[in-house]
mmCIF file of N, CA and C in Angstrom:
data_model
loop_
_atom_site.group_PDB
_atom_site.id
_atom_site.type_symbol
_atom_site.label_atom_id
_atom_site.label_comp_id
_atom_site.label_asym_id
_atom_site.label_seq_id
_atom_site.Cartn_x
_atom_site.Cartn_y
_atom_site.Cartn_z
ATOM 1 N N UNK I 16 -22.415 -104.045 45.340
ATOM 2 C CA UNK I 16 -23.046 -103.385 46.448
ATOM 3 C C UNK I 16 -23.416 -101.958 46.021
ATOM 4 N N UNK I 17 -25.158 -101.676 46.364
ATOM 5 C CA UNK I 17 -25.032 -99.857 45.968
ATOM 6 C C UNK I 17 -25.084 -99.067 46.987
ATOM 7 N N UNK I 18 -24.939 -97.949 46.759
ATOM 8 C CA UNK I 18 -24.919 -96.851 47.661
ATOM 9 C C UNK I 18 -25.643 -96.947 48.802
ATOM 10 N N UNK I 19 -26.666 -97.352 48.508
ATOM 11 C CA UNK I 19 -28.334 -98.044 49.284
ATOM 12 C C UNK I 19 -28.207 -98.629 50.411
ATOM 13 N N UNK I 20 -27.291 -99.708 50.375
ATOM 14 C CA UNK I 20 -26.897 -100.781 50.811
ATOM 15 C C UNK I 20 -26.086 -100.514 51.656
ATOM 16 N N UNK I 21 -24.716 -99.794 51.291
ATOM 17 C CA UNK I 21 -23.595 -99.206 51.891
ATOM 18 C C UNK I 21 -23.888 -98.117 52.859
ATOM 19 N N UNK I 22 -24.993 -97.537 52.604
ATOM 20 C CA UNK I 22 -25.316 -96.305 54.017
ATOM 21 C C UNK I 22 -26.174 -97.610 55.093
ATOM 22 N N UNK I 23 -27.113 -98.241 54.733
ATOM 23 C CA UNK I 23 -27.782 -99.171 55.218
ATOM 24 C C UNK I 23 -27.078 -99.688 56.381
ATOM 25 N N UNK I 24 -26.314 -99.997 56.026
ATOM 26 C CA UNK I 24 -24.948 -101.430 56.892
ATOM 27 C C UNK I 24 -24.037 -99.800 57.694
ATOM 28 N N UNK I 25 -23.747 -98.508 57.415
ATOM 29 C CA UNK I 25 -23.168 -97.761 58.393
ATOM 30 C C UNK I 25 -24.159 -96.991 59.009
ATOM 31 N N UNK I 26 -25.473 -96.862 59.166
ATOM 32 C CA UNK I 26 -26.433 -96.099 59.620
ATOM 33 C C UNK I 26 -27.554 -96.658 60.015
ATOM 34 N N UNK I 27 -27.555 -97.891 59.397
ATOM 35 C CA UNK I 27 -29.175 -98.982 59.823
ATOM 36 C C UNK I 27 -30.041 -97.993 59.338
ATOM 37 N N UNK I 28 -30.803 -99.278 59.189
ATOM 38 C CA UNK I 28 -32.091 -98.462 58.774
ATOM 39 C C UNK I 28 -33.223 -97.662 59.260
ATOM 40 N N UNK I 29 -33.869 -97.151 58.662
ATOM 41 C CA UNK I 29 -34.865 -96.616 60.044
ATOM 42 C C UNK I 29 -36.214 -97.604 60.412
ATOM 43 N N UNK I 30 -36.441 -97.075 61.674
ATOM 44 C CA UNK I 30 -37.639 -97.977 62.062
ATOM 45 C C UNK I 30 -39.365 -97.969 61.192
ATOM 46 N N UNK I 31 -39.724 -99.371 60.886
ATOM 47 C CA UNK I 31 -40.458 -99.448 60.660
ATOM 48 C C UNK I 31 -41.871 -98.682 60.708
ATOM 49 N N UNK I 32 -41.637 -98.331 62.354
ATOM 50 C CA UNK I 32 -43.172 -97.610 62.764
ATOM 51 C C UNK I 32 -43.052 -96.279 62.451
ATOM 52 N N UNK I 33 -41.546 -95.828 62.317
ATOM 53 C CA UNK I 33 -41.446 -93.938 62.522
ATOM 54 C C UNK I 33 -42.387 -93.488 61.091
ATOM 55 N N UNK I 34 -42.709 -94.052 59.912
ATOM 56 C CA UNK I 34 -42.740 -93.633 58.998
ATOM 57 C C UNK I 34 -44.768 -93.160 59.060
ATOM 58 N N UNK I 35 -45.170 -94.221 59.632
ATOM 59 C CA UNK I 35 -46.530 -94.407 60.327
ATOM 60 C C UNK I 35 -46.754 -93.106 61.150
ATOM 61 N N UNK I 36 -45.827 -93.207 62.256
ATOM 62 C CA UNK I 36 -46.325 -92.213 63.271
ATOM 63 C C UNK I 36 -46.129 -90.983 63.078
ATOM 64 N N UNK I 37 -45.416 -90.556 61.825
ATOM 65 C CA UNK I 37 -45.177 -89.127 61.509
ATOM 66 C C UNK I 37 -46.577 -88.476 60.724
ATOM 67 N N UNK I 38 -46.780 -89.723 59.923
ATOM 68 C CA UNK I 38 -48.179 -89.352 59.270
ATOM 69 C C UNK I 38 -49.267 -89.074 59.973
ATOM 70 N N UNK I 39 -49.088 -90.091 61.142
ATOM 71 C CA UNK I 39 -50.218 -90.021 61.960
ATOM 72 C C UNK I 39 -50.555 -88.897 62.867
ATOM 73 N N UNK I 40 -49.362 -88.416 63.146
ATOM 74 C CA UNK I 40 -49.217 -86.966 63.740
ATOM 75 C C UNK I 40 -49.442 -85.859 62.777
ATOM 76 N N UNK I 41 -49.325 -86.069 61.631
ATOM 77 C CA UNK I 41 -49.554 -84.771 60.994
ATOM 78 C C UNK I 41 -50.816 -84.684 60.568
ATOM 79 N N UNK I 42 -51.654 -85.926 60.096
ATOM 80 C CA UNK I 42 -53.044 -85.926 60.114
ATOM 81 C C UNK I 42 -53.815 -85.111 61.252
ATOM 82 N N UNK I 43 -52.812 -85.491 62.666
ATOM 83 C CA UNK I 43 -53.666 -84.906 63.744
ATOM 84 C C UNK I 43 -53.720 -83.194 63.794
ATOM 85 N N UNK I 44 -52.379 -83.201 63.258
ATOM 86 C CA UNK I 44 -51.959 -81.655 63.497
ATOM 87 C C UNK I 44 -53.241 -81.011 62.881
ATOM 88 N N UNK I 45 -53.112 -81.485 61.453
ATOM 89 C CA UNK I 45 -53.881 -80.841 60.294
ATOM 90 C C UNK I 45 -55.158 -80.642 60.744
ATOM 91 N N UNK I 46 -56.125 -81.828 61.349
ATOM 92 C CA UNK I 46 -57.298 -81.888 61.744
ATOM 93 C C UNK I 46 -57.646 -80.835 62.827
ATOM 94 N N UNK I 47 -56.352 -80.746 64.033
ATOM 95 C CA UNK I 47 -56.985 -79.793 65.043
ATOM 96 C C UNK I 47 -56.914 -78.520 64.637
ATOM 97 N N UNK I 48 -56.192 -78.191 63.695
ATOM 98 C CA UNK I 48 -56.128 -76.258 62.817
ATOM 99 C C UNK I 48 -56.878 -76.285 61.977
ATOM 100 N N UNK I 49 -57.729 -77.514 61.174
ATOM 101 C CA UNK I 49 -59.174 -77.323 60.208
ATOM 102 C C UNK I 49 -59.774 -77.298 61.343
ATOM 103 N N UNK I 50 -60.244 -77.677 62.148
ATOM 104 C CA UNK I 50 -61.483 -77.901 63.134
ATOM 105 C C UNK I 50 -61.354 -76.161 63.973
ATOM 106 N N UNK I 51 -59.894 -75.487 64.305
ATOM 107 C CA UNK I 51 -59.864 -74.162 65.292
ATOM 108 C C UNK I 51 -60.234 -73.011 64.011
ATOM 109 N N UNK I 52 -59.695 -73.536 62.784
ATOM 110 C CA UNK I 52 -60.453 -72.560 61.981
ATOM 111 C C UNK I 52 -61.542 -72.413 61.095
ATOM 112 N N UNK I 53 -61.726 -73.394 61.481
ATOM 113 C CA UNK I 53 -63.405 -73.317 61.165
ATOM 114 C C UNK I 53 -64.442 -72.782 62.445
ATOM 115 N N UNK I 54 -63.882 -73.118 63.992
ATOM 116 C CA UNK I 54 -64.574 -72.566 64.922
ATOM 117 C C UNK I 54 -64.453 -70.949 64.618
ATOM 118 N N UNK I 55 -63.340 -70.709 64.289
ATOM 119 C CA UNK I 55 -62.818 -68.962 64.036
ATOM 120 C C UNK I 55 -63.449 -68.506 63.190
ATOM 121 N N UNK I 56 -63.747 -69.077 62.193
ATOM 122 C CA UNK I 56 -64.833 -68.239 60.771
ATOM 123 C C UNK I 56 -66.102 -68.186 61.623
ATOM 124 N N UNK I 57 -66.334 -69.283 62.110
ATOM 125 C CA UNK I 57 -67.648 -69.324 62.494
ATOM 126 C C UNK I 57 -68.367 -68.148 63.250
ATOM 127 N N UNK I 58 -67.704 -68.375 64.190
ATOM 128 C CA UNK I 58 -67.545 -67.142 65.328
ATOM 129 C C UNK I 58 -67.055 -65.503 64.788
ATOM 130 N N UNK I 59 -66.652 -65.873 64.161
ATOM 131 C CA UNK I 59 -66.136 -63.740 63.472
ATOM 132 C C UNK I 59 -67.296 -63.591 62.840
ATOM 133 N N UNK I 60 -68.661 -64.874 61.477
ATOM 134 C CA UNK I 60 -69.293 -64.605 60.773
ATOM 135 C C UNK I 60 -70.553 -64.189 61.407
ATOM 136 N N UNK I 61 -70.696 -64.804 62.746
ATOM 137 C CA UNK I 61 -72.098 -64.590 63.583
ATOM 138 C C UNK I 61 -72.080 -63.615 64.633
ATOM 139 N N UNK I 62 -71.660 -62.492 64.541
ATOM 140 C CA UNK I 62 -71.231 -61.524 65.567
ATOM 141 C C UNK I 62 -72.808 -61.668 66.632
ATOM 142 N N UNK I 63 -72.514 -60.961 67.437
ATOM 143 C CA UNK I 63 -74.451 -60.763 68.461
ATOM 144 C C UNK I 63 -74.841 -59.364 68.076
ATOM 145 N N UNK I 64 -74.422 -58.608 67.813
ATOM 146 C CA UNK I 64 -74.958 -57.296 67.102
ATOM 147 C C UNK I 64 -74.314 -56.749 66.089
ATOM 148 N N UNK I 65 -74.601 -56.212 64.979
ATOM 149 C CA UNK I 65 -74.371 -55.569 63.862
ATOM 150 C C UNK I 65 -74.786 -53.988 63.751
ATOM 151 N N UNK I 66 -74.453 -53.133 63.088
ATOM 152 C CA UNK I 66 -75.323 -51.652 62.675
ATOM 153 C C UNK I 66 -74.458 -51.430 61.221
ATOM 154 N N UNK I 67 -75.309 -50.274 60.710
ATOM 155 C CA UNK I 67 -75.047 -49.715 59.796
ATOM 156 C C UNK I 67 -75.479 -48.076 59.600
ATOM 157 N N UNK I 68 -74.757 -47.293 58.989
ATOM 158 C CA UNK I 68 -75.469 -45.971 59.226
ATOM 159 C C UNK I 68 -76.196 -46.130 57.794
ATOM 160 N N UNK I 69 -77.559 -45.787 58.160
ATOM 161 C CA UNK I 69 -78.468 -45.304 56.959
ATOM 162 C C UNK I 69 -78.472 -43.792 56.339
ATOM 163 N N UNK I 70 -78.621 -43.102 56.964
ATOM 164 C CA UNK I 70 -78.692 -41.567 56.837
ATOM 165 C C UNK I 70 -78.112 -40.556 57.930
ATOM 166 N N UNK I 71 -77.652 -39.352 57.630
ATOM 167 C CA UNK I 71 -77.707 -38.862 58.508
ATOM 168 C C UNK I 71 -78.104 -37.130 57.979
ATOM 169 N N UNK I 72 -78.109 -36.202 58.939
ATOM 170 C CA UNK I 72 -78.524 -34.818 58.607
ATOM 171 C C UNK I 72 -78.098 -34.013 59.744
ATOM 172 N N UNK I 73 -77.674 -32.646 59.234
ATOM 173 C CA UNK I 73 -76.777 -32.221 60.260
ATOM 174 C C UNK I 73 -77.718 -31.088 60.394
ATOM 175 N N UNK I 74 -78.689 -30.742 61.213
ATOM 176 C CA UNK I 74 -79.663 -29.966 62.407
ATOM 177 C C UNK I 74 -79.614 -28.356 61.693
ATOM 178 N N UNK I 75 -78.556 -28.570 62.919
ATOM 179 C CA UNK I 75 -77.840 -26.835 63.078
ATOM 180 C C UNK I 75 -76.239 -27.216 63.649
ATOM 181 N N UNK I 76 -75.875 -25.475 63.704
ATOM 182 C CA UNK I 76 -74.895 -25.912 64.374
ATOM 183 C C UNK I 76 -74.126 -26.783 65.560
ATOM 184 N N UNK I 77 -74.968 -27.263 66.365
ATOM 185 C CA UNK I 77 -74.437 -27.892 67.545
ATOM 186 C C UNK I 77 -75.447 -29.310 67.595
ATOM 187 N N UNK I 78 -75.870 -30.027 66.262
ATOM 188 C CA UNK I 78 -76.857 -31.083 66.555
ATOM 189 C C UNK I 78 -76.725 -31.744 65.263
ATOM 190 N N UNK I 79 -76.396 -32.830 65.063
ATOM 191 C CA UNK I 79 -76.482 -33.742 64.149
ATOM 192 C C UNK I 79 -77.639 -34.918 63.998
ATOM 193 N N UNK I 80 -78.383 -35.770 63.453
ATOM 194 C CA UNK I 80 -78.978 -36.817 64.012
ATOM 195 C C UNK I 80 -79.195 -37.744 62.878
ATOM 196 N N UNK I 81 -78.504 -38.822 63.134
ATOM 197 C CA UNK I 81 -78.005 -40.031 62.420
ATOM 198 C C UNK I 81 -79.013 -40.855 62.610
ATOM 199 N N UNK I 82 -79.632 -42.179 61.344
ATOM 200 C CA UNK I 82 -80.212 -43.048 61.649
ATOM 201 C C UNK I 82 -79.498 -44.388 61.315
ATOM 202 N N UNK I 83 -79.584 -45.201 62.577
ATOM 203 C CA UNK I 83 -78.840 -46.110 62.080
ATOM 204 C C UNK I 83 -79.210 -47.662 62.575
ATOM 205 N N UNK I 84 -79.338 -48.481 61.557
ATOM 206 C CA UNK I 84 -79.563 -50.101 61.513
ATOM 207 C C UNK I 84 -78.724 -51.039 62.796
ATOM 208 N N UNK I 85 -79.584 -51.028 63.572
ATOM 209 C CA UNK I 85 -78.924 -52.013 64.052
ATOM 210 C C UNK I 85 -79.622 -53.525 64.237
ATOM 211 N N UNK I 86 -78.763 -54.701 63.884
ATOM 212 C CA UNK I 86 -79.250 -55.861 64.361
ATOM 213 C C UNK I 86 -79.037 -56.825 65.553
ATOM 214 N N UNK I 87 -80.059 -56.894 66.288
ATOM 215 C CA UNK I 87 -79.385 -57.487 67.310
ATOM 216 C C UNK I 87 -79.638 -59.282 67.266
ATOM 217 N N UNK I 88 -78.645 -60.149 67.616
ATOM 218 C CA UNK I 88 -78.824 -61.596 67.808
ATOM 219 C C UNK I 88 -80.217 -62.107 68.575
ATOM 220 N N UNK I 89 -80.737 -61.428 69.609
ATOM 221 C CA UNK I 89 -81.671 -61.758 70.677
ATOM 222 C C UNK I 89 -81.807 -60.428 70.874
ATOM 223 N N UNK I 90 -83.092 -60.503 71.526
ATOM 224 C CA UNK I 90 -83.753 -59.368 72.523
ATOM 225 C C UNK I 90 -83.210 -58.940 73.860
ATOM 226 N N UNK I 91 -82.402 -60.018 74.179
ATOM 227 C CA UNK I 91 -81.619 -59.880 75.814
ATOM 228 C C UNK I 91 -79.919 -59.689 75.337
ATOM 229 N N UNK I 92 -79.563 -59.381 73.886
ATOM 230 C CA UNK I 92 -78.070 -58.917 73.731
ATOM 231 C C UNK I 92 -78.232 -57.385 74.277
ATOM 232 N N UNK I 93 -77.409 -57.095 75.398
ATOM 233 C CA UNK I 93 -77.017 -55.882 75.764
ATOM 234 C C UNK I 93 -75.746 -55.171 75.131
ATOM 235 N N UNK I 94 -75.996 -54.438 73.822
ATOM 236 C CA UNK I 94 -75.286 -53.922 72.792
ATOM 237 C C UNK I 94 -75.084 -52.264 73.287
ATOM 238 N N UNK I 95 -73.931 -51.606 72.693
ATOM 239 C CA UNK I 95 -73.402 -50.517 73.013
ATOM 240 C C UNK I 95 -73.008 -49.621 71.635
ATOM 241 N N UNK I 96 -73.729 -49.124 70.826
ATOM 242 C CA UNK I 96 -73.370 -48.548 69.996
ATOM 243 C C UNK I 96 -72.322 -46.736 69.835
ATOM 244 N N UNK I 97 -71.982 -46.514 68.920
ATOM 245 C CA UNK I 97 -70.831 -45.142 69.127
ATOM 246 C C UNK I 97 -71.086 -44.435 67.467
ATOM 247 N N UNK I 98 -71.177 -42.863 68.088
ATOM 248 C CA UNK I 98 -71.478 -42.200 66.443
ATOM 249 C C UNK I 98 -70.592 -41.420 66.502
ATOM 250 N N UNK I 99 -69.603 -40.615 65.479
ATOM 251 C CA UNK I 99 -69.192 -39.934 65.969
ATOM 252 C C UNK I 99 -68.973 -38.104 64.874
ATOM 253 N N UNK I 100 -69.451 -37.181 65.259
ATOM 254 C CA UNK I 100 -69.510 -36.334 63.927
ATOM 255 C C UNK I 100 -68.093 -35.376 63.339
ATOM 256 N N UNK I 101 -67.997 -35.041 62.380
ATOM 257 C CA UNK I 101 -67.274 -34.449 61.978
ATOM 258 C C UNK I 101 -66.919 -33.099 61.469
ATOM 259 N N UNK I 102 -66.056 -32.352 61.982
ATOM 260 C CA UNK I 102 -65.978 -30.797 61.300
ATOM 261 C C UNK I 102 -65.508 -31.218 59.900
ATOM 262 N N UNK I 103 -65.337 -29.612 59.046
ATOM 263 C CA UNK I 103 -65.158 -29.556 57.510
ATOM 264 C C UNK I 103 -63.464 -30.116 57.523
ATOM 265 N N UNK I 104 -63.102 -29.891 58.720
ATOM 266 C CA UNK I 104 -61.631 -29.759 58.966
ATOM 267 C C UNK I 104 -61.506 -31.312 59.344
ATOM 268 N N UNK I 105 -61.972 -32.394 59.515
ATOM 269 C CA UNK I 105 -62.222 -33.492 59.704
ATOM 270 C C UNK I 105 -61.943 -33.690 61.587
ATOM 271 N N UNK I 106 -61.649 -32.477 62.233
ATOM 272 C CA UNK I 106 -61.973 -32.580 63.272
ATOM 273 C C UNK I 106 -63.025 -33.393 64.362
ATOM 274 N N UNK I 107 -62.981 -33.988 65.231
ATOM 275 C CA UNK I 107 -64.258 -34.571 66.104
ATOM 276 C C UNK I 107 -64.870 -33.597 66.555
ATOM 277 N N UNK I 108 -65.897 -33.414 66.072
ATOM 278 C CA UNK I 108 -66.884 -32.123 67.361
ATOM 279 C C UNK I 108 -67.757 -32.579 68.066
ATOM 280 N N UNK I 109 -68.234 -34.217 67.851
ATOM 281 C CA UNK I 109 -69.207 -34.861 68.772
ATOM 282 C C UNK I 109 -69.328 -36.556 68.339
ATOM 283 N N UNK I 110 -69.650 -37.114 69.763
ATOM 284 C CA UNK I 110 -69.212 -38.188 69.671
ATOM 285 C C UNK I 110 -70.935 -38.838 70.809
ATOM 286 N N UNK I 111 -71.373 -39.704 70.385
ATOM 287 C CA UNK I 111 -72.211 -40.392 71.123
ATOM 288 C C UNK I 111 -72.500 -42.000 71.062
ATOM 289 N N UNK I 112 -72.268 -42.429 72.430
ATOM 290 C CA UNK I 112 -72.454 -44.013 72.661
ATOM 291 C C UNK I 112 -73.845 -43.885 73.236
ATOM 292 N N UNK I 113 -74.668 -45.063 72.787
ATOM 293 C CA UNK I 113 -76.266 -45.150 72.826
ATOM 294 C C UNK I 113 -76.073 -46.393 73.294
ATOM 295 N N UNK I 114 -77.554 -46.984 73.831
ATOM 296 C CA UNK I 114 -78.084 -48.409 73.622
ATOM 297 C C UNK I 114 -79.209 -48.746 72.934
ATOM 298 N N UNK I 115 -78.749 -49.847 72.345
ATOM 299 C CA UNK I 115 -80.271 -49.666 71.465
ATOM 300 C C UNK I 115 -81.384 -49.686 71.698
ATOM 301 N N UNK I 116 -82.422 -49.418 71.888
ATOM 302 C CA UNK I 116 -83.686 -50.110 72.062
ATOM 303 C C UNK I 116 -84.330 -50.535 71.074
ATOM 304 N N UNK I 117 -84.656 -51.932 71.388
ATOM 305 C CA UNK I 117 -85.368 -52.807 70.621
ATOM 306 C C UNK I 117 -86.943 -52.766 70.458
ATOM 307 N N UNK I 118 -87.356 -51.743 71.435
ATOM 308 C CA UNK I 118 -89.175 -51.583 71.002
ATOM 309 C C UNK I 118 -89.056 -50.584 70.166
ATOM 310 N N UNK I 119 -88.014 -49.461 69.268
ATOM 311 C CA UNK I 119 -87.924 -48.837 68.197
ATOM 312 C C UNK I 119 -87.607 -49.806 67.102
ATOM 313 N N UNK I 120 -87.473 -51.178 67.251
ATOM 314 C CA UNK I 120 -87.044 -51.691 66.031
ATOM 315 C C UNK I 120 -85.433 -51.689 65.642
ATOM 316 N N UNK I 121 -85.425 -52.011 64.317
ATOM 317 C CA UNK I 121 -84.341 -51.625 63.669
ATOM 318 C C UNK I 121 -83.332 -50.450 63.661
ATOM 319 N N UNK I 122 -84.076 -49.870 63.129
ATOM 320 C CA UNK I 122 -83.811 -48.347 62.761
ATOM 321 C C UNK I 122 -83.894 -47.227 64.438
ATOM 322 N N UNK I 123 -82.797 -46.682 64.315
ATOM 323 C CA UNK I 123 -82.735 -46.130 66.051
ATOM 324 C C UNK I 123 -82.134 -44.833 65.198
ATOM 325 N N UNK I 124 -83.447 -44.119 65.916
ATOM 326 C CA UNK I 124 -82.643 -42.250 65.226
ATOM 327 C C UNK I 124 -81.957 -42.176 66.487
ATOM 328 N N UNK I 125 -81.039 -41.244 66.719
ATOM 329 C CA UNK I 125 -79.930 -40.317 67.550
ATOM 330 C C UNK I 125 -79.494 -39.065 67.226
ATOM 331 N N UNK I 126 -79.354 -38.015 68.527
ATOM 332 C CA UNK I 126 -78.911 -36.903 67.769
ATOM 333 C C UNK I 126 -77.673 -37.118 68.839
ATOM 334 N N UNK I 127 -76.836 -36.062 67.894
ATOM 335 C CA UNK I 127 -75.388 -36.430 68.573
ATOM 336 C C UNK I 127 -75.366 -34.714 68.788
ATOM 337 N N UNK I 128 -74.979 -34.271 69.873
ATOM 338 C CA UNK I 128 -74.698 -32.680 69.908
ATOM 339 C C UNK I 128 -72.984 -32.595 69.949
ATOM 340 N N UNK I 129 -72.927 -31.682 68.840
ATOM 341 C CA UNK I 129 -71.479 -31.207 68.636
ATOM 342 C C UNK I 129 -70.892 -29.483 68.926
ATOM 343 N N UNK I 130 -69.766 -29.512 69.366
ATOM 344 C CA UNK I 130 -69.257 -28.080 69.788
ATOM 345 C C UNK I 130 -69.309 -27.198 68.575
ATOM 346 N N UNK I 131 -69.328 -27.481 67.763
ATOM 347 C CA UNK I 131 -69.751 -26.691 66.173
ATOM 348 C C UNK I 131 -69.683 -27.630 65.417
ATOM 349 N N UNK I 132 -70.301 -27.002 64.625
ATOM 350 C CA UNK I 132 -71.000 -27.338 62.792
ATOM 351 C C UNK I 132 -70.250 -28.679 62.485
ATOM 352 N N UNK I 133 -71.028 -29.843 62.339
ATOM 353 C CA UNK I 133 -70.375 -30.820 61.856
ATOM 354 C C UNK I 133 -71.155 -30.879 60.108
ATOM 355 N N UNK I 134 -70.109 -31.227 59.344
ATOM 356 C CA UNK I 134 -70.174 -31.917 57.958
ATOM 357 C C UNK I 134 -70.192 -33.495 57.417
ATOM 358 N N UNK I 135 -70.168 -34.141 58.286
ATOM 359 C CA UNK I 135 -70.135 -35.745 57.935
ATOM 360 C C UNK I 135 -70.296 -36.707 59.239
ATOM 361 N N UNK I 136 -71.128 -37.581 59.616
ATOM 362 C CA UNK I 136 -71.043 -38.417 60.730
ATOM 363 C C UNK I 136 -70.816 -39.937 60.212
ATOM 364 N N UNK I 137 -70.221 -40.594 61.485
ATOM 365 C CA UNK I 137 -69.184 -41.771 60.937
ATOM 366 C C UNK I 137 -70.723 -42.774 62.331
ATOM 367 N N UNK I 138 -70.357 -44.115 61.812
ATOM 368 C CA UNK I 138 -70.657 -44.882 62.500
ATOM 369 C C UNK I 138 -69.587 -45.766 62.793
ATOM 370 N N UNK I 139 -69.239 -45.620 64.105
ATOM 371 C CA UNK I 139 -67.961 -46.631 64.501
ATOM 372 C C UNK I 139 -68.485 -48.229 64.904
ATOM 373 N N UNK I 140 -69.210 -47.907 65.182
ATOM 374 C CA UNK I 140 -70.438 -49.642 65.188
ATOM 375 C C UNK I 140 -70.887 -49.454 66.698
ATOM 376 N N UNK I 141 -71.278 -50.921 66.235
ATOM 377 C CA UNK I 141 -71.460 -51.415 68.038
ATOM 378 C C UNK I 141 -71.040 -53.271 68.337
ATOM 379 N N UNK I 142 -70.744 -52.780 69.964
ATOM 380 C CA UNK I 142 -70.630 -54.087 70.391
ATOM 381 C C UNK I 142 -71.448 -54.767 71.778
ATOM 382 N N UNK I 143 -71.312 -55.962 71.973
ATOM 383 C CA UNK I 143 -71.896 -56.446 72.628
ATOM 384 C C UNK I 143 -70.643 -57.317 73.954
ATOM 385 N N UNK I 144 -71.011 -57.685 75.045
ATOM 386 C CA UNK I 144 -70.388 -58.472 75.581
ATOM 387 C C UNK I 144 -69.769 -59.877 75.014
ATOM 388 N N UNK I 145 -68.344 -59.936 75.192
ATOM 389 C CA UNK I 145 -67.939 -61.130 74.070
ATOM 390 C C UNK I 145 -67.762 -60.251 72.694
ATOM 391 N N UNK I 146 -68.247 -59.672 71.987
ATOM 392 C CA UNK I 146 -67.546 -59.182 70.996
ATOM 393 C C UNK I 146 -66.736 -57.656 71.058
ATOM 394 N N UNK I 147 -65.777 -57.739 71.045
ATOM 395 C CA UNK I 147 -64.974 -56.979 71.301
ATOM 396 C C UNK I 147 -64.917 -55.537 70.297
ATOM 397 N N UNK I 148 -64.630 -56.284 69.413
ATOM 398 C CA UNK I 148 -64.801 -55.913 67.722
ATOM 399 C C UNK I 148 -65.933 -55.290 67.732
ATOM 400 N N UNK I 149 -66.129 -53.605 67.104
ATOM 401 C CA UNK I 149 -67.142 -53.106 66.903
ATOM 402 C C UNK I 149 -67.494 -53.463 65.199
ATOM 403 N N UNK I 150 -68.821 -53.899 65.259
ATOM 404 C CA UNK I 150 -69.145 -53.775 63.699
ATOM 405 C C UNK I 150 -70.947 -53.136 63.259
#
């Protein structure tokens, strides 16, 4: 008699189907977390609006004016873009949320007015309803 045998006869064996239905469940598992992350790439890769800062130039003291790319998904995405400028001291001295308009195209100049002299302007992005995430 082996070992095999001897647990067999004090433990029985296991059921036929369990060996089936574990697989079969984990196939499922597997399938519904490929299928939610693939909806998830999908959806993070196709945002409804995009920007980018192209240039910017700082005026004078109290005026900056940034140009910056934005793309929108459709003509009817109602997008919210944000600039924001910077002292030497990396301080905020001015900050402006726009909307885009789409009969300028792409490219949307802005001036941002700051409490003094900014040295560098940031583009924090923009978003749209449903995307939360500025990009």
């Amino acid at each position: 008699m082996s070992a095999q045998d001897t647990l067999s006869e004090r433990y029985g064996t296991p059921a036929p189907w369990r060996r089936r239905t574990v697989i079969a469940a984990s196939a499922l598992v597997a399938a519904v977390f490929l299928g939610w992350l693939a909806w998830t790439v999908y959806e993070h890769s196709t945002p409804e609006v995009t920007s980018e800062l192209e240039t910017f130039s700082i005026e004078d003291d109290h005026s900056a004016t940034a140009v910056v790319v934005v793309v929108l998904d459709g003509v009817d995405v109602q997008a919210s873009c944000t600039l924001r400028a910077y002292a030497a001291d990396h301080t905020t001295v001015g900050e402006l949320t726009f909307t885009p308009d789409p009969s300028q195209g792409r490219r949307q100049v802005e001036t941002i007015r700051t409490e003094r002299r900014a040295t560098s302007v940031e583009n924090i992005g923009c978003t749209a309803p449903g995307q939360d995430q500025p990009r």
